Coordinates of C-alpha atoms in Angstrom, one line a residue:
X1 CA -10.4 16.0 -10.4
X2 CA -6.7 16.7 -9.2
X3 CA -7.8 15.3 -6.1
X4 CA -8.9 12.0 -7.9
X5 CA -5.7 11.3 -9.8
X6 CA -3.6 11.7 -6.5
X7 CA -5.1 9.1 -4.0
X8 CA -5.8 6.6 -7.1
X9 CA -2.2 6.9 -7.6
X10 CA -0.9 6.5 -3.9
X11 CA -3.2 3.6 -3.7
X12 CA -1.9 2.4 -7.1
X13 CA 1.9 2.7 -5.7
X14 CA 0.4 1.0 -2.0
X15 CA -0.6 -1.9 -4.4
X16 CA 2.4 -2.7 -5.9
X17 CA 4.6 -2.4 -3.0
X18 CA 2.0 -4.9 -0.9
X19 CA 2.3 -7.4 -4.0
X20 CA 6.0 -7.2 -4.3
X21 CA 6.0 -7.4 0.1
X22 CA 3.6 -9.9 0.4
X23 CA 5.7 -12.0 -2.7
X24 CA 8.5 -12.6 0.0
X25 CA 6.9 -15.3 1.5
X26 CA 3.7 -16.0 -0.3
X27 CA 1.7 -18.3 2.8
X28 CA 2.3 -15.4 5.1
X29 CA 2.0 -12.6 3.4
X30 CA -1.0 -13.6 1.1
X31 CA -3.2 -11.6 3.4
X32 CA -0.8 -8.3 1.8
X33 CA -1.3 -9.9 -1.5
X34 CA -4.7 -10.1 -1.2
X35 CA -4.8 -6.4 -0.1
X36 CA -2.5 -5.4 -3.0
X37 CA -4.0 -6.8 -5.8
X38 CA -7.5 -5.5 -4.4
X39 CA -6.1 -1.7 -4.4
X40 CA -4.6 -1.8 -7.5
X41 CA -8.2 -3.6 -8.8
X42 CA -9.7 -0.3 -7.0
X43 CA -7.6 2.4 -8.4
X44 CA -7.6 0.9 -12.0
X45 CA -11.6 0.8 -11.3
X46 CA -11.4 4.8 -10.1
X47 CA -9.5 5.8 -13.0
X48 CA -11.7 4.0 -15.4
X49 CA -8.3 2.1 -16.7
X50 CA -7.8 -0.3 -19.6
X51 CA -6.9 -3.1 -16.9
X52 CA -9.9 -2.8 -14.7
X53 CA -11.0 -6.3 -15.7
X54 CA -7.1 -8.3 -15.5
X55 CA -6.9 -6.5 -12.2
X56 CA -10.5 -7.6 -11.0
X57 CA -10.2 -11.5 -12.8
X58 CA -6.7 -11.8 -11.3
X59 CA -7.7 -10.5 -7.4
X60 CA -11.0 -13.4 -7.6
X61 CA -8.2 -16.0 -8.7
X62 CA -6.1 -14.9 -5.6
X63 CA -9.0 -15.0 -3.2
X64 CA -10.0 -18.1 -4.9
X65 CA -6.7 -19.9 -4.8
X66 CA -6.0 -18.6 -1.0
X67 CA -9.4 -20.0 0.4
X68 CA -8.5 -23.3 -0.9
X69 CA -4.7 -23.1 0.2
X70 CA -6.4 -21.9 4.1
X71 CA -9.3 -24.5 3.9
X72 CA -5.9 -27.4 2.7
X73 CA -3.8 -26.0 5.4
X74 CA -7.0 -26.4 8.0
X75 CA -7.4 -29.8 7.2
X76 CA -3.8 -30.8 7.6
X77 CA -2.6 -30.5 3.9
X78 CA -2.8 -32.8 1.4
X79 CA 0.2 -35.2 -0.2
X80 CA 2.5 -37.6 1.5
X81 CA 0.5 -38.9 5.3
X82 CA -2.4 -36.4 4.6
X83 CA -5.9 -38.1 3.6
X84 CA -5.8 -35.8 0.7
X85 CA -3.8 -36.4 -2.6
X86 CA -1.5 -34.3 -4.4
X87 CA -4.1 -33.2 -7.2
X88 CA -6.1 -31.3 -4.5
X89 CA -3.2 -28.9 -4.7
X90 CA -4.6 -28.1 -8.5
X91 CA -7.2 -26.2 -6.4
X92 CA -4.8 -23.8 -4.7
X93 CA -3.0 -22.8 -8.7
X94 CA -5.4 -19.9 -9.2
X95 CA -3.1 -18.0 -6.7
X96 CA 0.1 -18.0 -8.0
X97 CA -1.4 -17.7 -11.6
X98 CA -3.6 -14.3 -10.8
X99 CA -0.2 -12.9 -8.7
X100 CA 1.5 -13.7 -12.3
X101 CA -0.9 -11.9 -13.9
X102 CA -0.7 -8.9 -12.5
X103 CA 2.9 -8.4 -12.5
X104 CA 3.4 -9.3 -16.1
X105 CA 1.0 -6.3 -16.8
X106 CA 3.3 -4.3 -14.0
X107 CA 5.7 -5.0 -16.2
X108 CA 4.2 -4.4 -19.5
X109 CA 2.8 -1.1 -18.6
X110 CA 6.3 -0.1 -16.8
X111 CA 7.9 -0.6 -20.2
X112 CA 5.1 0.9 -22.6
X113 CA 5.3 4.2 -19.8
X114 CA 9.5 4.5 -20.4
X115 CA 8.9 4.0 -24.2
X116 CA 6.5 6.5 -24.2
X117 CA 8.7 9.1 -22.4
X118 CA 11.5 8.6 -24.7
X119 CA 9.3 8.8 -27.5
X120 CA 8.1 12.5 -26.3
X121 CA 11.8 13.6 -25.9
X122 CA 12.6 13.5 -29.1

């Protein structure tokens, strides 16, 4: 069980670092993003977490949003001399809207962790 809790957690800590890496520039690294959100899906999954399902709902929106953003950027983009308007780009939202996700509960959890720890020193 030991065992369990340690590679769930360097996967956890693999996550986050890809998602904050792959954040730097989001068209190239999106393949790290992709990677980081899908660990941290897997070790919330292994440890039978409260976020399982945000993690899971937020990596489909990535994927989702990325295959659009590839399949746009195959055809030549869209707005300005591209045959494609600007409300194709609607398609491509479900990206920077699941990476939002998961770092707002990043964040949240960081937090509720620190008050926690204080709590337990008093």
């Amino acid at each position: 069980m030991k065992n369990k809790a340690k590679w769930t957690r360097i996967i956890y800590i693999v996550g986050v670092i890809a998602l904050i890496i792959g954040a730097i520039d989001p068209l190239e690294g999106s393949v790290v993003i992709i990677v980081g959100s899908a660990l941290l899906a897997l070790s919330a999954y292994a440890k039978s977490d409260r976020h399982t399902k945000i993690f899971s709902a937020s990596l489909l929106m990535i994927v989702i949003g990325l295959a659009f953003l590839f399949y746009f950027s195959s055809l030549g983009g869209f707005g300005g001399t591209s045959t494609l308007s600007w409300w194709w780009g609607l398609l491509i939202l479900p990206f920077p809207i699941g990476w939002l996700i998961i770092i707002i509960v990043l964040i949240r959890r960081a937090i509720k962790n620190k008050r926690l720890k204080s709590i337990s020193k008093k």
